[in-house]
Short mmCIF file of C-alpha atoms and ligand atoms in Angstrom, two decimals:
data_model
loop_
_atom_site.label_atom_id
_atom_site.label_comp_id
_atom_site.label_asym_id
_atom_site.label_seq_id
_atom_site.Cartn_x
_atom_site.Cartn_y
_atom_site.Cartn_z
CA MET A 717 0.00 0.00 0.00
CA THR A 718 1.32 3.46 -0.84
CA ARG A 719 1.46 5.71 2.20
CA PHE A 720 0.17 9.16 1.40
CA THR A 721 2.38 11.84 2.91
CA PHE A 722 1.36 15.39 3.61
CA ASP A 723 3.15 18.68 3.45
CA ALA A 724 2.37 21.78 5.48
CA PRO A 725 1.76 24.21 2.58
CA THR A 726 -0.94 21.91 1.14
CA VAL A 727 -2.65 21.52 4.50
CA ILE A 728 -2.53 25.30 5.06
CA ARG A 729 -3.80 26.00 1.52
CA THR A 730 -6.71 23.55 1.97
CA LYS A 731 -7.91 25.38 5.06
CA ARG A 732 -7.07 28.83 3.68
CA ASP A 733 -9.35 28.11 0.71
CA GLY A 734 -12.20 26.95 2.94
CA GLY A 735 -11.71 23.20 2.50
CA VAL A 736 -12.15 20.44 5.06
CA LEU A 737 -9.06 18.75 6.49
CA SER A 738 -9.08 14.96 6.38
CA ASP A 739 -8.56 12.94 9.57
CA ALA A 740 -5.16 11.87 8.25
CA ALA A 741 -4.11 15.45 7.50
CA ILE A 742 -5.11 16.55 11.02
CA ASP A 743 -3.25 13.63 12.64
CA TRP A 744 -0.19 14.42 10.52
CA VAL A 745 -0.09 18.14 11.22
CA ILE A 746 -0.61 17.79 15.00
CA ASP A 747 1.99 15.05 15.25
CA GLY A 748 4.36 16.98 12.99
CA TYR A 749 4.03 20.16 15.02
CA THR A 750 4.46 18.34 18.33
CA HIS A 751 7.70 16.77 17.11
CA GLY A 752 9.11 19.70 15.16
CA ALA A 753 8.49 18.57 11.56
CA VAL A 754 5.89 21.32 11.14
CA HIS A 755 7.40 24.70 12.02
CA ASP A 756 6.03 27.59 14.08
CA GLU A 757 5.48 29.79 11.02
CA GLN A 758 3.56 27.00 9.29
CA MET A 759 1.38 26.29 12.31
CA SER A 760 0.83 30.06 12.72
CA ALA A 761 -0.47 30.25 9.15
CA LEU A 762 -2.70 27.21 9.67
CA LEU A 763 -4.08 28.64 12.93
CA MET A 764 -4.92 31.89 11.16
CA ALA A 765 -6.63 29.94 8.36
CA ILE A 766 -8.66 28.02 10.99
CA PHE A 767 -9.43 31.31 12.74
CA LEU A 768 -10.77 32.76 9.49
CA LYS A 769 -12.48 29.69 7.95
CA GLY A 770 -13.53 27.67 11.02
CA MET A 771 -13.81 23.90 11.27
CA THR A 772 -16.60 21.35 10.91
CA PRO A 773 -17.68 19.43 14.04
CA ALA A 774 -15.88 16.37 12.65
CA GLU A 775 -12.67 18.36 12.18
CA ILE A 776 -12.88 19.76 15.74
CA SER A 777 -13.42 16.29 17.14
CA ARG A 778 -10.44 14.84 15.25
CA TRP A 779 -8.20 17.85 16.06
CA THR A 780 -9.06 17.37 19.77
CA ALA A 781 -8.41 13.62 19.62
CA ALA A 782 -5.07 14.20 17.89
CA MET A 783 -4.07 16.70 20.60
CA ILE A 784 -5.05 14.19 23.33
CA ASP A 785 -2.99 11.51 21.53
CA SER A 786 0.04 13.82 21.39
CA GLY A 787 0.73 12.97 25.05
CA ASP A 788 -0.25 10.92 28.10
CA ARG A 789 -3.78 10.30 29.28
CA PHE A 790 -3.98 10.01 33.08
CA ASP A 791 -6.19 7.49 34.80
CA PHE A 792 -6.70 7.97 38.54
CA SER A 793 -9.88 5.89 38.72
CA ASP A 794 -8.18 3.37 41.02
CA LEU A 795 -7.61 5.96 43.79
CA ARG A 796 -9.68 5.45 46.94
CA ALA A 797 -10.39 7.33 50.14
CA HIS A 798 -12.03 5.68 53.18
CA GLY A 799 -12.49 2.56 51.07
CA LYS A 800 -14.48 4.38 48.36
CA PRO A 801 -13.31 5.51 44.91
CA LEU A 802 -12.29 9.18 44.76
CA ARG A 803 -14.82 11.34 42.90
CA LEU A 804 -12.64 13.15 40.38
CA VAL A 805 -14.19 16.33 39.04
CA ASP A 806 -12.77 19.49 37.49
CA LYS A 807 -13.84 22.79 35.99
CA HIS A 808 -12.34 24.93 33.25
CA SER A 809 -13.09 28.46 32.13
CA THR A 810 -12.99 29.61 28.52
CA GLY A 811 -11.05 32.65 29.70
CA GLY A 812 -12.03 35.87 31.36
CA VAL A 813 -10.82 39.06 33.02
CA GLY A 814 -10.39 38.85 36.78
CA ASP A 815 -11.36 35.18 36.55
CA LYS A 816 -9.59 33.85 39.62
CA ILE A 817 -12.43 31.43 40.39
CA THR A 818 -10.29 28.27 40.31
CA ILE A 819 -8.33 29.53 43.31
CA PRO A 820 -11.23 29.61 45.80
CA LEU A 821 -13.27 26.94 43.96
CA VAL A 822 -10.83 24.02 44.14
CA PRO A 823 -10.50 24.18 47.96
CA VAL A 824 -14.27 24.56 48.38
CA VAL A 825 -14.83 21.41 46.34
CA MET A 826 -12.03 19.59 48.21
CA ALA A 827 -13.64 20.58 51.51
CA CYS A 828 -16.93 19.07 50.29
CA GLY A 829 -15.32 15.71 49.57
CA ALA A 830 -14.54 15.64 45.83
CA ALA A 831 -11.04 15.38 44.35
CA VAL A 832 -9.80 17.79 41.69
CA PRO A 833 -7.06 16.95 39.19
CA GLN A 834 -6.65 20.30 37.46
CA ALA A 835 -4.43 20.91 34.43
CA ALA A 836 -4.39 24.72 34.42
CA GLY A 837 -3.19 27.22 31.86
CA ARG A 838 -1.17 30.39 31.58
CA GLY A 839 -2.45 33.77 30.42
CA LEU A 840 -3.87 33.88 26.92
CA GLY A 841 -4.32 37.18 25.10
CA HIS A 842 -6.05 39.70 27.37
CA THR A 843 -7.14 36.97 29.83
CA GLY A 844 -5.16 35.78 32.83
CA GLY A 845 -3.99 32.24 33.56
CA THR A 846 -4.38 30.35 36.82
CA LEU A 847 -0.76 29.18 36.75
CA ASP A 848 0.63 32.71 36.38
CA LYS A 849 -1.51 33.77 39.33
CA LEU A 850 -0.60 30.85 41.61
CA GLU A 851 3.09 31.12 40.78
CA SER A 852 3.04 34.59 42.35
CA ILE A 853 2.92 32.75 45.70
CA ALA A 854 6.54 32.36 46.86
CA GLY A 855 7.80 28.84 46.11
CA PHE A 856 4.59 27.57 44.45
CA SER A 857 5.33 25.07 41.69
CA ALA A 858 2.90 23.76 39.10
CA GLU A 859 5.48 21.46 37.51
CA LEU A 860 4.24 18.20 39.02
CA SER A 861 5.04 14.71 37.79
CA LYS A 862 2.23 12.22 37.26
CA ASP A 863 3.31 10.44 40.46
CA GLN A 864 3.21 13.68 42.43
CA ILE A 865 -0.27 14.45 41.09
CA ARG A 866 -1.46 10.97 42.02
CA GLN A 867 0.04 11.24 45.51
CA GLN A 868 -1.43 14.69 46.07
CA LEU A 869 -4.89 13.55 44.97
CA GLN A 870 -4.63 10.69 47.40
CA ASP A 871 -3.24 12.76 50.30
CA ILE A 872 -5.14 16.05 50.08
CA GLY A 873 -7.66 15.66 47.23
CA ALA A 874 -6.36 18.11 44.62
CA ALA A 875 -3.45 19.12 42.40
CA ILE A 876 -3.20 22.17 40.12
CA PHE A 877 -0.51 21.56 37.54
CA ALA A 878 0.95 22.67 34.22
CA ALA A 879 -0.28 20.27 31.57
CA GLY A 880 3.31 19.04 31.00
CA ASP A 881 3.06 15.72 29.18
CA LEU A 882 -0.71 16.06 28.77
CA ALA A 883 -1.67 17.27 25.30
CA PRO A 884 1.79 18.71 24.53
CA ALA A 885 0.43 19.78 21.14
CA ASP A 886 -1.89 22.17 22.98
CA ARG A 887 0.99 23.62 25.00
CA LYS A 888 2.79 24.62 21.80
CA ILE A 889 -0.33 25.75 19.95
CA TYR A 890 -1.61 27.71 22.97
CA ALA A 891 1.68 29.64 23.23
CA LEU A 892 1.57 30.36 19.49
CA ARG A 893 -2.08 31.50 19.56
CA ASP A 894 -1.21 33.88 22.40
CA VAL A 895 1.18 35.83 20.17
CA THR A 896 -0.45 35.46 16.74
CA ALA A 897 -3.90 36.97 17.44
CA THR A 898 -5.58 33.58 16.93
CA THR A 899 -7.10 33.10 20.36
CA GLU A 900 -10.72 34.01 19.62
CA SER A 901 -11.59 30.92 17.60
CA LEU A 902 -14.30 28.45 18.59
CA PRO A 903 -12.57 25.32 17.23
CA LEU A 904 -9.23 26.34 18.76
CA ILE A 905 -10.71 27.16 22.18
CA ALA A 906 -12.85 24.01 22.31
CA SER A 907 -10.03 21.67 21.28
CA SER A 908 -7.49 23.38 23.55
CA ILE A 909 -9.65 23.05 26.63
CA MET A 910 -11.04 19.61 25.96
CA SER A 911 -7.72 18.01 25.02
CA LYS A 912 -6.26 18.93 28.43
CA LYS A 913 -9.42 18.14 30.35
CA VAL A 914 -9.95 14.72 28.82
CA ALA A 915 -6.26 13.81 29.27
CA GLU A 916 -6.07 14.88 32.94
CA GLY A 917 -8.24 12.01 34.16
CA ALA A 918 -11.30 13.81 35.60
CA GLN A 919 -14.49 11.75 35.42
CA ALA A 920 -16.74 14.80 35.41
CA LEU A 921 -16.20 18.32 34.15
CA VAL A 922 -17.94 21.67 34.52
CA LEU A 923 -17.14 24.31 31.92
CA ASP A 924 -17.49 28.00 32.67
CA THR A 925 -18.23 29.42 29.24
CA LYS A 926 -17.80 33.17 29.22
CA VAL A 927 -19.85 35.54 27.11
CA GLY A 928 -19.46 39.29 26.63
CA ARG A 929 -16.91 41.99 25.87
CA GLY A 930 -14.12 40.40 27.94
CA ALA A 931 -14.72 36.86 26.63
CA PHE A 932 -13.00 35.43 23.56
CA LEU A 933 -16.41 34.90 21.97
CA LYS A 934 -18.52 38.02 22.40
CA SER A 935 -21.99 36.95 21.30
CA GLU A 936 -24.29 34.71 23.27
CA ALA A 937 -24.99 32.60 20.18
CA GLU A 938 -21.26 31.87 19.70
CA ALA A 939 -20.73 31.16 23.41
CA ARG A 940 -23.68 28.75 23.42
CA GLU A 941 -22.23 26.97 20.39
CA LEU A 942 -18.83 26.76 22.12
CA ALA A 943 -20.41 25.31 25.27
CA ALA A 944 -22.45 22.77 23.29
CA THR A 945 -19.36 21.78 21.25
CA MET A 946 -17.26 21.20 24.38
CA VAL A 947 -20.03 19.31 26.18
CA ALA A 948 -20.34 17.00 23.16
CA LEU A 949 -16.54 16.53 22.91
CA GLY A 950 -16.38 15.61 26.62
CA LYS A 951 -19.28 13.17 26.46
CA ASP A 952 -17.80 11.52 23.34
CA GLN A 953 -14.63 10.91 25.34
CA GLY A 954 -16.50 9.43 28.31
CA VAL A 955 -16.32 12.51 30.58
CA ASP A 956 -19.60 13.59 32.19
CA THR A 957 -19.55 17.21 30.98
CA ARG A 958 -21.85 20.19 31.52
CA ALA A 959 -21.43 23.95 31.13
CA LEU A 960 -22.55 27.22 32.67
CA LEU A 961 -22.86 30.28 30.46
CA THR A 962 -21.67 33.27 32.52
CA ASP A 963 -21.34 37.01 32.01
CA MET A 964 -17.94 38.46 31.08
CA ASP A 965 -18.99 41.96 30.05
CA ARG A 966 -17.55 43.28 33.30
CA PRO A 967 -14.41 42.04 35.06
CA LEU A 968 -15.01 39.51 37.82
CA GLY A 969 -14.33 40.96 41.25
CA LEU A 970 -12.25 44.03 42.02
CA ALA A 971 -8.74 42.77 41.28
CA VAL A 972 -7.29 41.86 37.88
CA GLY A 973 -3.71 40.65 37.41
CA ASN A 974 -1.61 37.94 39.01
CA ALA A 975 -0.84 38.33 42.74
CA VAL A 976 -3.71 40.82 43.21
CA GLU A 977 -6.11 38.04 42.18
CA VAL A 978 -4.59 35.62 44.66
CA ALA A 979 -5.08 38.24 47.38
CA GLU A 980 -8.74 38.61 46.40
CA SER A 981 -9.18 34.83 46.39
CA LEU A 982 -7.80 34.70 49.94
CA ASP A 983 -10.47 37.24 50.94
CA VAL A 984 -13.13 34.91 49.49
CA LEU A 985 -11.65 31.93 51.32
CA ALA A 986 -11.71 33.98 54.53
CA GLY A 987 -15.48 34.38 54.14
CA GLY A 988 -15.46 37.84 52.46
CA GLY A 989 -14.54 39.01 48.97
CA PRO A 990 -16.62 40.54 46.18
CA PRO A 991 -20.17 39.12 45.88
CA ASP A 992 -19.82 38.19 42.18
CA VAL A 993 -16.69 36.10 42.85
CA VAL A 994 -18.43 34.34 45.74
CA GLU A 995 -21.59 33.76 43.67
CA LEU A 996 -19.75 32.19 40.75
CA THR A 997 -17.50 30.10 43.01
CA LEU A 998 -20.53 28.63 44.75
CA ALA A 999 -22.51 28.10 41.53
CA LEU A 1000 -19.63 26.18 39.96
CA ALA A 1001 -19.01 24.25 43.18
CA THR A 1002 -22.67 23.20 43.24
CA GLN A 1003 -22.41 21.94 39.65
CA MET A 1004 -19.15 20.12 40.33
CA LEU A 1005 -20.52 18.40 43.44
CA ASP A 1006 -23.67 17.42 41.59
CA ALA A 1007 -21.61 16.02 38.70
CA ALA A 1008 -19.48 14.12 41.23
CA GLY A 1009 -22.60 12.68 42.86
CA ILE A 1010 -21.99 14.43 46.21
CA ASP A 1011 -25.04 15.94 47.85
CA ALA A 1012 -26.03 17.17 51.30
CA THR A 1013 -22.98 19.43 51.51
CA ASP A 1014 -23.38 23.20 51.48
CA PRO A 1015 -20.32 24.67 49.71
CA ALA A 1016 -21.00 28.11 51.26
CA GLN A 1017 -20.46 26.63 54.72
CA THR A 1018 -16.84 25.78 53.82
CA LEU A 1019 -16.16 29.49 53.25
CA ARG A 1020 -17.88 30.46 56.51
CA ASP A 1021 -16.21 27.86 58.72
CA GLY A 1022 -12.68 28.13 57.28
CA THR A 1023 -12.45 24.55 55.99
CA ALA A 1024 -11.97 25.74 52.39
CA MET A 1025 -9.15 28.05 53.56
CA ASP A 1026 -7.54 25.08 55.36
CA ARG A 1027 -7.72 23.01 52.16
CA PHE A 1028 -6.15 25.88 50.19
CA ARG A 1029 -3.28 26.02 52.68
CA ASP A 1030 -2.82 22.23 52.27
CA LEU A 1031 -2.77 22.59 48.48
CA VAL A 1032 -0.28 25.46 48.46
CA ALA A 1033 1.99 23.74 50.98
CA ALA A 1034 1.91 20.48 49.00
CA GLN A 1035 3.11 22.40 45.94
CA GLY A 1036 5.94 24.17 47.78
CA GLY A 1037 4.20 27.52 48.26
CA ASP A 1038 4.67 29.73 51.30
CA LEU A 1039 1.64 31.84 52.16
CA SER A 1040 3.48 33.52 55.03
CA GLN A 1041 5.55 35.46 52.47
CA PRO A 1042 3.94 38.71 51.26
CA LEU A 1043 2.40 38.55 47.79
CA PRO A 1044 4.30 40.69 45.26
CA ILE A 1045 2.84 44.04 44.20
CA GLY A 1046 4.17 46.26 41.39
CA ALA A 1047 6.83 48.70 42.55
CA HIS A 1048 5.04 51.60 40.84
CA ALA A 1049 1.39 52.64 41.12
CA GLU A 1050 -0.74 55.07 39.15
CA HIS A 1051 -4.21 56.19 40.28
CA VAL A 1052 -7.23 57.06 38.18
CA THR A 1053 -9.59 59.36 40.07
CA ALA A 1054 -13.09 60.67 39.42
CA SER A 1055 -13.26 64.05 37.71
CA ARG A 1056 -16.85 64.51 38.85
CA GLY A 1057 -19.42 63.01 41.17
CA GLY A 1058 -22.20 60.64 40.09
CA THR A 1059 -22.61 56.88 39.79
CA MET A 1060 -20.00 54.45 38.55
CA GLY A 1061 -21.11 53.27 35.11
CA ASP A 1062 -20.32 50.03 33.38
CA ILE A 1063 -16.71 48.77 33.36
CA ASP A 1064 -15.59 47.10 30.12
CA ALA A 1065 -13.82 43.83 30.90
CA MET A 1066 -11.84 43.98 27.63
CA ALA A 1067 -10.44 47.46 28.43
CA VAL A 1068 -9.33 46.30 31.89
CA GLY A 1069 -7.90 43.02 30.53
CA LEU A 1070 -5.83 44.85 27.91
CA ALA A 1071 -4.65 47.43 30.48
CA VAL A 1072 -3.48 44.63 32.78
CA TRP A 1073 -1.74 42.89 29.89
CA ARG A 1074 0.05 46.17 29.00
CA LEU A 1075 1.14 46.54 32.63
CA GLY A 1076 3.08 43.28 32.21
CA ALA A 1077 0.75 40.64 33.66
CA GLY A 1078 0.61 38.77 30.30
CA ARG A 1079 2.99 37.89 27.47
CA SER A 1080 3.80 39.22 24.01
CA THR A 1081 6.37 36.55 23.09
CA PRO A 1082 5.97 32.79 23.54
CA GLY A 1083 7.28 31.68 26.94
CA GLY A 1084 7.95 35.31 28.02
CA GLN A 1085 8.07 36.26 31.71
CA VAL A 1086 5.04 37.82 33.36
CA GLN A 1087 5.21 40.36 36.17
CA PHE A 1088 3.58 38.80 39.24
CA GLY A 1089 2.93 42.21 40.79
CA ALA A 1090 1.29 43.76 37.72
CA GLY A 1091 -2.44 44.41 37.87
CA VAL A 1092 -5.35 46.72 38.43
CA ARG A 1093 -7.46 47.23 41.55
CA ILE A 1094 -10.97 48.53 40.94
CA HIS A 1095 -12.27 50.76 43.74
CA ARG A 1096 -15.84 51.35 42.59
CA ARG A 1097 -18.26 48.76 41.22
CA PRO A 1098 -20.80 49.65 38.54
CA GLY A 1099 -23.68 51.39 40.34
CA ASP A 1100 -21.57 52.60 43.33
CA PRO A 1101 -21.85 56.32 44.22
CA VAL A 1102 -18.77 58.35 43.28
CA ALA A 1103 -17.60 61.74 44.59
CA ALA A 1104 -15.24 64.01 42.61
CA GLY A 1105 -11.64 63.03 43.42
CA ASP A 1106 -12.50 59.48 44.54
CA PRO A 1107 -9.97 56.81 43.51
CA LEU A 1108 -11.53 54.57 40.83
CA PHE A 1109 -8.64 52.37 39.69
CA THR A 1110 -5.06 51.75 40.85
CA LEU A 1111 -2.63 50.36 38.28
CA TYR A 1112 0.52 48.47 39.35
CA THR A 1113 3.65 47.55 37.42
CA ASP A 1114 7.40 47.21 37.90
CA THR A 1115 7.92 49.11 34.62
CA PRO A 1116 6.55 52.69 34.78
CA ALA A 1117 6.94 53.11 30.99
CA ARG A 1118 4.00 50.73 30.72
CA PHE A 1119 1.53 53.11 32.37
CA GLU A 1120 0.92 55.18 29.25
CA GLY A 1121 -0.26 52.21 27.16
CA ALA A 1122 -2.28 50.77 30.04
CA LEU A 1123 -4.04 54.06 30.73
CA ALA A 1124 -4.85 54.38 27.03
CA GLU A 1125 -6.47 50.90 27.07
CA LEU A 1126 -8.50 51.78 30.14
CA ASP A 1127 -9.61 55.11 28.68
CA GLY A 1128 -13.18 54.83 27.40
CA GLY A 1129 -13.67 51.52 29.22
CA TRP A 1130 -15.58 53.09 32.12
CA SER A 1131 -17.74 56.13 32.83
CA ILE A 1132 -19.33 58.15 35.58
CA ASP A 1133 -23.03 58.50 34.90
CA ASP A 1134 -26.07 60.05 36.52
CA SER A 1135 -27.81 56.73 37.11
CA ALA A 1136 -26.76 53.14 37.71
CA PRO A 1137 -26.22 50.83 34.71
CA ALA A 1138 -28.73 48.07 34.13
CA ASP A 1139 -28.10 44.96 36.22
CA ARG A 1140 -27.69 41.67 34.44
CA PRO A 1141 -27.41 38.14 35.72
CA LEU A 1142 -23.93 36.70 36.24
CA ILE A 1143 -25.12 33.17 35.51
CA ILE A 1144 -27.02 33.14 32.24
CA ASP A 1145 -27.74 29.48 31.58
CA ARG A 1146 -26.71 25.89 32.12
CA ILE A 1147 -25.99 23.65 29.13
CA THR A 1148 -25.94 19.87 29.39
N1 URA B 1362 -8.41 28.02 28.12
C1 URA B 1362 -7.69 27.11 27.41
O1 URA B 1362 -7.12 26.19 27.97
N2 URA B 1362 -7.61 27.26 26.07
C2 URA B 1362 -8.23 28.26 25.42
O2 URA B 1362 -8.12 28.32 24.21
C3 URA B 1362 -8.97 29.20 26.15
C4 URA B 1362 -9.06 29.06 27.52
#
């Protein structure tokens, strides 16, 4: 039998011209990119063609399967606690601004009796990444071996780790998308998330699908399609998957960046924190516990009685982190104050996300360093009363030359009005 071989220009041209990639072409290009036979510039061109032309459901499914096959697939189903199998459940967000939810959520779910194997990501475009945030804790390491993950799941019930050998094709493609303006693509988001989530060994999965100005997909119709696509990909791979559709027009909480988001998460774990962060944490926890088959546990109680905070301390300590060390904060601060009195208007999540990225919290080259202390603190929520001269935002960075660009991004992304903006629900729908 003659073996048909592919070449990158033909694969790129097929997609560029609106064609459908065959299963064999997808397997070849993912394998070739993982092992270096397909080069960054070729994959960049293909990603842009996918961004512009999209993919059929069959292409997305094969692309995801090929990414899963590029690495290991964990199986922790043999782990037991108190003689019973561990209930392994995870959540993943499609990416938002101020979306620190994983940080309080994982310990809440641990405290309620489920186990969480979480392959987490780094910042992507204007959105932050859980790993960049957690690594702002002195000593915290997300580079865990499979044995360490297994041991941690057994000992404390959770591990948050860099995907490492899981879906290595996604690691490379994710880094490339971050710097080639190809993040906002339904097939690329769905396959990126689901390849990691299927490979990490969770039995159930809750997806937080963001919709609005600060989400990758802005329209509700697109976000619904993304959620439905991911739920179907998960179910096809034997993972009990469901999704929430949640608002990302406004940033989540009052802190956006790396260490500032950890600080806000600690407030939530201490029983306080902004109401929207608490609401979403508890809504996702409820879905995760339901998917894991755990009932009769009130996740809110774990925030009130400190058990979630205890589990977070266990998790950080297990991964080498030291919470007694102060969290970093940018060496330079710039304040935005109110020029007049009134009511705080809407805050555009995209404007804040881009400002934070310009301050140094994200990357502009693959594998670049982020500033752990870079970020924005928001002092007034939409609808809060404002007096002339009140502080509205504080921007932090180690590099003062970055303020100009960050302030320009923020400009026009908020307003002071005469009446409060319309309220809208944070949790829009649930998709199963
Ligand atoms: N999270 C991911 O892991 N991948 C994406 O593409 C977006 C969010």
